């Protein structure tokens, strides 16, 4: 990791259903950091759920809202940022997050992800006739981007609490005293 980086925040990236928001909330609570979920900020600002943004304005508009929000985050300190699953696919978003945050990717297999997201109706990208296949193909396409995270944490066979502990451990290791 470059010594010029000034890591003030934690950014959690990863596919839908890997627990970014639950883990992020717990980490923020334990570190006494602010918690920010990019999907929540975007829906609050738009005044409508993500499914409506996708249906009425299109995915491109949603991605633009993500990009603008990421730019606003560069001045944040002591914040745990949970990101939407598609946000790190834009290299500019990833570069921006890395400029101030330790970027940690939460990982799970398509089958485990499917167990988590099935029955939840708020993810427009999975509104398909064969959603498990969609999870598989989308995860495969995104894997090279997720792998650019500073740290990859496998969430399988780990509780939310254990994943949160791992995230906190990695963040402490990335602080100047440990480098
Ligand atoms: C998306 C993931 C969702 C949300 C939107 C698009 C994606 O966030 O941003 O539905 O492209 O993977 P979560 O990862 O929090 O479900």
mmCIF file of C-alpha atoms and ligand atoms in Angstrom:
data_model
loop_
_atom_site.group_PDB
_atom_site.id
_atom_site.type_symbol
_atom_site.label_atom_id
_atom_site.label_comp_id
_atom_site.label_asym_id
_atom_site.label_seq_id
_atom_site.Cartn_x
_atom_site.Cartn_y
_atom_site.Cartn_z
ATOM 1 C CA UNK A 1 0.000 0.000 0.000
ATOM 2 C CA UNK A 2 1.381 3.416 -0.912
ATOM 3 C CA UNK A 3 2.651 5.393 2.061
ATOM 4 C CA UNK A 4 1.250 8.591 0.534
ATOM 5 C CA UNK A 5 -2.297 7.445 1.062
ATOM 6 C CA UNK A 6 -4.090 9.069 3.950
ATOM 7 C CA UNK A 7 -6.658 6.502 4.993
ATOM 8 C CA UNK A 8 -9.362 8.151 7.038
ATOM 9 C CA UNK A 9 -12.362 6.061 6.105
ATOM 10 C CA UNK A 10 -13.468 2.543 5.257
ATOM 11 C CA UNK A 11 -15.282 1.801 2.000
ATOM 12 C CA UNK A 12 -17.071 -1.523 1.687
ATOM 13 C CA UNK A 13 -17.558 -2.752 -1.855
ATOM 14 C CA UNK A 14 -18.908 -6.024 -3.213
ATOM 15 C CA UNK A 15 -21.842 -7.708 -4.833
ATOM 16 C CA UNK A 16 -25.446 -7.268 -3.702
ATOM 17 C CA UNK A 17 -26.239 -9.459 -0.714
ATOM 18 C CA UNK A 18 -22.711 -9.748 0.681
ATOM 19 C CA UNK A 19 -23.677 -7.835 3.834
ATOM 20 C CA UNK A 20 -22.038 -4.457 3.152
ATOM 21 C CA UNK A 21 -24.727 -2.440 4.937
ATOM 22 C CA UNK A 22 -25.082 -4.723 7.977
ATOM 23 C CA UNK A 23 -21.316 -5.064 8.384
ATOM 24 C CA UNK A 24 -20.794 -1.347 7.740
ATOM 25 C CA UNK A 25 -23.271 -0.337 10.427
ATOM 26 C CA UNK A 26 -21.618 -2.610 12.967
ATOM 27 C CA UNK A 27 -18.103 -1.416 12.092
ATOM 28 C CA UNK A 28 -19.182 2.230 12.332
ATOM 29 C CA UNK A 29 -20.801 1.548 15.670
ATOM 30 C CA UNK A 30 -17.714 -0.134 17.087
ATOM 31 C CA UNK A 31 -15.255 2.482 15.801
ATOM 32 C CA UNK A 32 -17.577 5.402 16.614
ATOM 33 C CA UNK A 33 -17.483 6.381 12.946
ATOM 34 C CA UNK A 34 -20.338 7.802 10.885
ATOM 35 C CA UNK A 35 -22.109 5.271 8.666
ATOM 36 C CA UNK A 36 -23.086 6.216 5.127
ATOM 37 C CA UNK A 37 -24.830 3.946 2.613
ATOM 38 C CA UNK A 38 -24.638 5.281 -0.949
ATOM 39 C CA UNK A 39 -27.949 3.639 -1.924
ATOM 40 C CA UNK A 40 -29.673 5.290 1.050
ATOM 41 C CA UNK A 41 -28.300 8.736 0.196
ATOM 42 C CA UNK A 42 -29.320 8.375 -3.449
ATOM 43 C CA UNK A 43 -32.853 7.194 -2.638
ATOM 44 C CA UNK A 44 -33.306 9.945 -0.023
ATOM 45 C CA UNK A 45 -32.181 12.615 -2.469
ATOM 46 C CA UNK A 46 -34.273 11.230 -5.325
ATOM 47 C CA UNK A 47 -37.285 10.799 -3.041
ATOM 48 C CA UNK A 48 -37.964 7.360 -4.511
ATOM 49 C CA UNK A 49 -36.654 3.809 -4.294
ATOM 50 C CA UNK A 50 -33.903 2.487 -6.546
ATOM 51 C CA UNK A 51 -36.373 0.363 -8.532
ATOM 52 C CA UNK A 52 -38.250 3.560 -9.470
ATOM 53 C CA UNK A 53 -35.035 5.412 -10.359
ATOM 54 C CA UNK A 54 -34.054 2.542 -12.677
ATOM 55 C CA UNK A 55 -37.559 2.227 -14.173
ATOM 56 C CA UNK A 56 -38.275 5.941 -14.626
ATOM 57 C CA UNK A 57 -34.853 7.467 -15.265
ATOM 58 C CA UNK A 58 -32.732 4.492 -16.329
ATOM 59 C CA UNK A 59 -29.570 2.916 -14.944
ATOM 60 C CA UNK A 60 -27.318 5.576 -16.504
ATOM 61 C CA UNK A 61 -28.937 8.297 -14.388
ATOM 62 C CA UNK A 62 -28.508 6.156 -11.271
ATOM 63 C CA UNK A 63 -24.805 5.652 -12.103
ATOM 64 C CA UNK A 64 -24.396 9.395 -12.567
ATOM 65 C CA UNK A 65 -25.925 9.975 -9.133
ATOM 66 C CA UNK A 66 -23.441 7.456 -7.720
ATOM 67 C CA UNK A 67 -20.516 9.211 -9.414
ATOM 68 C CA UNK A 68 -21.533 12.616 -8.052
ATOM 69 C CA UNK A 69 -21.946 11.230 -4.548
ATOM 70 C CA UNK A 70 -18.535 9.521 -4.631
ATOM 71 C CA UNK A 71 -16.924 12.857 -5.536
ATOM 72 C CA UNK A 72 -18.553 14.450 -2.500
ATOM 73 C CA UNK A 73 -17.068 11.846 -0.169
ATOM 74 C CA UNK A 74 -13.425 12.843 -0.608
ATOM 75 C CA UNK A 75 -13.540 15.251 2.326
ATOM 76 C CA UNK A 76 -15.084 12.766 4.723
ATOM 77 C CA UNK A 77 -13.285 11.586 7.835
ATOM 78 C CA UNK A 78 -14.099 8.760 10.260
ATOM 79 C CA UNK A 79 -16.796 7.387 7.982
ATOM 80 C CA UNK A 80 -17.730 3.841 6.995
ATOM 81 C CA UNK A 81 -19.096 3.960 3.460
ATOM 82 C CA UNK A 82 -21.221 1.087 2.214
ATOM 83 C CA UNK A 83 -21.452 1.205 -1.583
ATOM 84 C CA UNK A 84 -23.956 -0.108 -4.113
ATOM 85 C CA UNK A 85 -22.762 -3.289 -5.842
ATOM 86 C CA UNK A 86 -22.127 -1.628 -9.195
ATOM 87 C CA UNK A 87 -20.378 1.499 -7.924
ATOM 88 C CA UNK A 88 -16.736 0.273 -8.077
ATOM 89 C CA UNK A 89 -17.106 -0.783 -11.720
ATOM 90 C CA UNK A 90 -16.347 2.804 -12.701
ATOM 91 C CA UNK A 91 -12.544 3.138 -12.292
ATOM 92 C CA UNK A 92 -12.929 6.805 -11.344
ATOM 93 C CA UNK A 93 -15.133 5.813 -8.411
ATOM 94 C CA UNK A 94 -12.610 3.238 -7.243
ATOM 95 C CA UNK A 95 -9.706 5.695 -7.551
ATOM 96 C CA UNK A 96 -11.637 8.324 -5.654
ATOM 97 C CA UNK A 97 -12.531 5.936 -2.809
ATOM 98 C CA UNK A 98 -8.919 4.765 -2.556
ATOM 99 C CA UNK A 99 -7.715 8.332 -2.162
ATOM 100 C CA UNK A 100 -9.260 8.550 1.327
ATOM 101 C CA UNK A 101 -10.541 5.108 2.334
ATOM 102 C CA UNK A 102 -9.321 1.591 2.856
ATOM 103 C CA UNK A 103 -11.366 -0.265 0.237
ATOM 104 C CA UNK A 104 -12.529 -3.649 1.482
ATOM 105 C CA UNK A 105 -14.441 -6.057 -0.723
ATOM 106 C CA UNK A 106 -16.899 -8.459 0.883
ATOM 107 C CA UNK A 107 -16.953 -11.668 -1.121
ATOM 108 C CA UNK A 108 -19.381 -14.595 -1.436
ATOM 109 C CA UNK A 109 -20.180 -17.222 -4.058
ATOM 110 C CA UNK A 110 -23.181 -16.764 -6.396
ATOM 111 C CA UNK A 111 -25.097 -19.489 -4.550
ATOM 112 C CA UNK A 112 -24.660 -17.842 -1.144
ATOM 113 C CA UNK A 113 -25.498 -14.429 -2.588
ATOM 114 C CA UNK A 114 -28.630 -15.888 -4.108
ATOM 115 C CA UNK A 115 -29.703 -17.269 -0.724
ATOM 116 C CA UNK A 116 -29.374 -13.768 0.728
ATOM 117 C CA UNK A 117 -31.132 -11.794 -1.984
ATOM 118 C CA UNK A 118 -33.913 -14.165 -3.030
ATOM 119 C CA UNK A 119 -37.289 -12.912 -1.939
ATOM 120 C CA UNK A 120 -36.075 -9.311 -1.784
ATOM 121 C CA UNK A 121 -37.713 -7.186 -4.452
ATOM 122 C CA UNK A 122 -35.668 -3.998 -4.301
ATOM 123 C CA UNK A 123 -32.860 -4.932 -6.694
ATOM 124 C CA UNK A 124 -33.828 -4.090 -10.277
ATOM 125 C CA UNK A 125 -30.799 -5.837 -11.790
ATOM 126 C CA UNK A 126 -32.044 -9.180 -10.443
ATOM 127 C CA UNK A 127 -35.601 -8.810 -11.772
ATOM 128 C CA UNK A 128 -34.925 -11.506 -14.381
ATOM 129 C CA UNK A 129 -36.486 -14.839 -15.310
ATOM 130 C CA UNK A 130 -33.337 -16.643 -14.069
ATOM 131 C CA UNK A 131 -31.916 -14.433 -11.287
ATOM 132 C CA UNK A 132 -29.346 -16.980 -10.074
ATOM 133 C CA UNK A 133 -27.849 -17.087 -13.553
ATOM 134 C CA UNK A 134 -27.865 -13.282 -13.554
ATOM 135 C CA UNK A 135 -25.973 -13.273 -10.233
ATOM 136 C CA UNK A 136 -23.424 -15.712 -11.703
ATOM 137 C CA UNK A 137 -22.819 -13.769 -14.911
ATOM 138 C CA UNK A 138 -22.792 -10.330 -13.277
ATOM 139 C CA UNK A 139 -20.439 -11.477 -10.508
ATOM 140 C CA UNK A 140 -18.080 -13.037 -13.074
ATOM 141 C CA UNK A 141 -18.067 -9.799 -15.090
ATOM 142 C CA UNK A 142 -17.441 -7.701 -11.990
ATOM 143 C CA UNK A 143 -14.860 -9.877 -10.286
ATOM 144 C CA UNK A 144 -11.841 -8.088 -11.863
ATOM 145 C CA UNK A 145 -13.128 -4.787 -10.470
ATOM 146 C CA UNK A 146 -13.875 -6.142 -6.997
ATOM 147 C CA UNK A 147 -10.392 -7.658 -6.906
ATOM 148 C CA UNK A 148 -8.897 -4.178 -7.073
ATOM 149 C CA UNK A 149 -9.944 -3.624 -3.472
ATOM 150 C CA UNK A 150 -7.148 -3.259 -0.904
ATOM 151 C CA UNK A 151 -8.503 -6.249 0.998
ATOM 152 C CA UNK A 152 -10.830 -9.099 0.087
ATOM 153 C CA UNK A 153 -12.838 -10.639 2.935
ATOM 154 C CA UNK A 154 -14.624 -13.922 2.366
ATOM 155 C CA UNK A 155 -17.964 -13.633 4.161
ATOM 156 C CA UNK A 156 -18.953 -17.264 3.790
ATOM 157 C CA UNK A 157 -19.108 -19.249 7.030
ATOM 158 C CA UNK A 158 -18.590 -16.006 8.949
ATOM 159 C CA UNK A 159 -21.192 -14.102 10.937
ATOM 160 C CA UNK A 160 -21.761 -10.385 10.377
ATOM 161 C CA UNK A 161 -19.913 -9.785 13.640
ATOM 162 C CA UNK A 162 -16.894 -11.833 12.525
ATOM 163 C CA UNK A 163 -16.749 -10.029 9.183
ATOM 164 C CA UNK A 164 -16.962 -6.695 11.008
ATOM 165 C CA UNK A 165 -14.064 -7.715 13.272
ATOM 166 C CA UNK A 166 -12.004 -8.628 10.220
ATOM 167 C CA UNK A 167 -12.764 -5.246 8.628
ATOM 168 C CA UNK A 168 -11.729 -3.398 11.798
ATOM 169 C CA UNK A 169 -8.539 -5.467 12.059
ATOM 170 C CA UNK A 170 -7.584 -4.637 8.464
ATOM 171 C CA UNK A 171 -8.318 -0.950 9.020
ATOM 172 C CA UNK A 172 -6.088 -0.858 12.104
ATOM 173 C CA UNK A 173 -3.296 -2.570 10.172
ATOM 174 C CA UNK A 174 -3.546 0.123 7.502
ATOM 175 C CA UNK A 175 -3.015 2.952 9.995
ATOM 176 C CA UNK A 176 0.432 4.650 9.869
ATOM 177 C CA UNK A 177 1.613 3.174 13.191
ATOM 178 C CA UNK A 178 1.306 -0.301 11.676
ATOM 179 C CA UNK A 179 3.111 0.422 8.409
HETATM 180 C C1 LIG B 1 -26.640 -2.572 -7.688
HETATM 181 C C2 LIG B 1 -26.645 -2.889 -6.337
HETATM 182 C C3 LIG B 1 -27.581 -2.275 -5.379
HETATM 183 C C4 LIG B 1 -28.051 -0.909 -5.900
HETATM 184 C C5 LIG B 1 -28.598 -1.044 -7.296
HETATM 185 C C6 LIG B 1 -27.562 -1.574 -8.282
HETATM 186 C C7 LIG B 1 -25.665 -3.251 -8.560
HETATM 187 O O1 LIG B 1 -26.929 -2.074 -4.139
HETATM 188 O O2 LIG B 1 -27.016 0.021 -5.889
HETATM 189 O O3 LIG B 1 -29.716 -1.898 -7.241
HETATM 190 O O4 LIG B 1 -25.423 -2.752 -9.685
HETATM 191 O O5 LIG B 1 -25.103 -4.288 -8.158
HETATM 192 P P1 LIG B 1 -26.587 -3.268 -3.105
HETATM 193 O O6 LIG B 1 -25.278 -3.862 -3.522
HETATM 194 O O7 LIG B 1 -26.471 -2.558 -1.793
HETATM 195 O O8 LIG B 1 -27.718 -4.222 -3.142
#
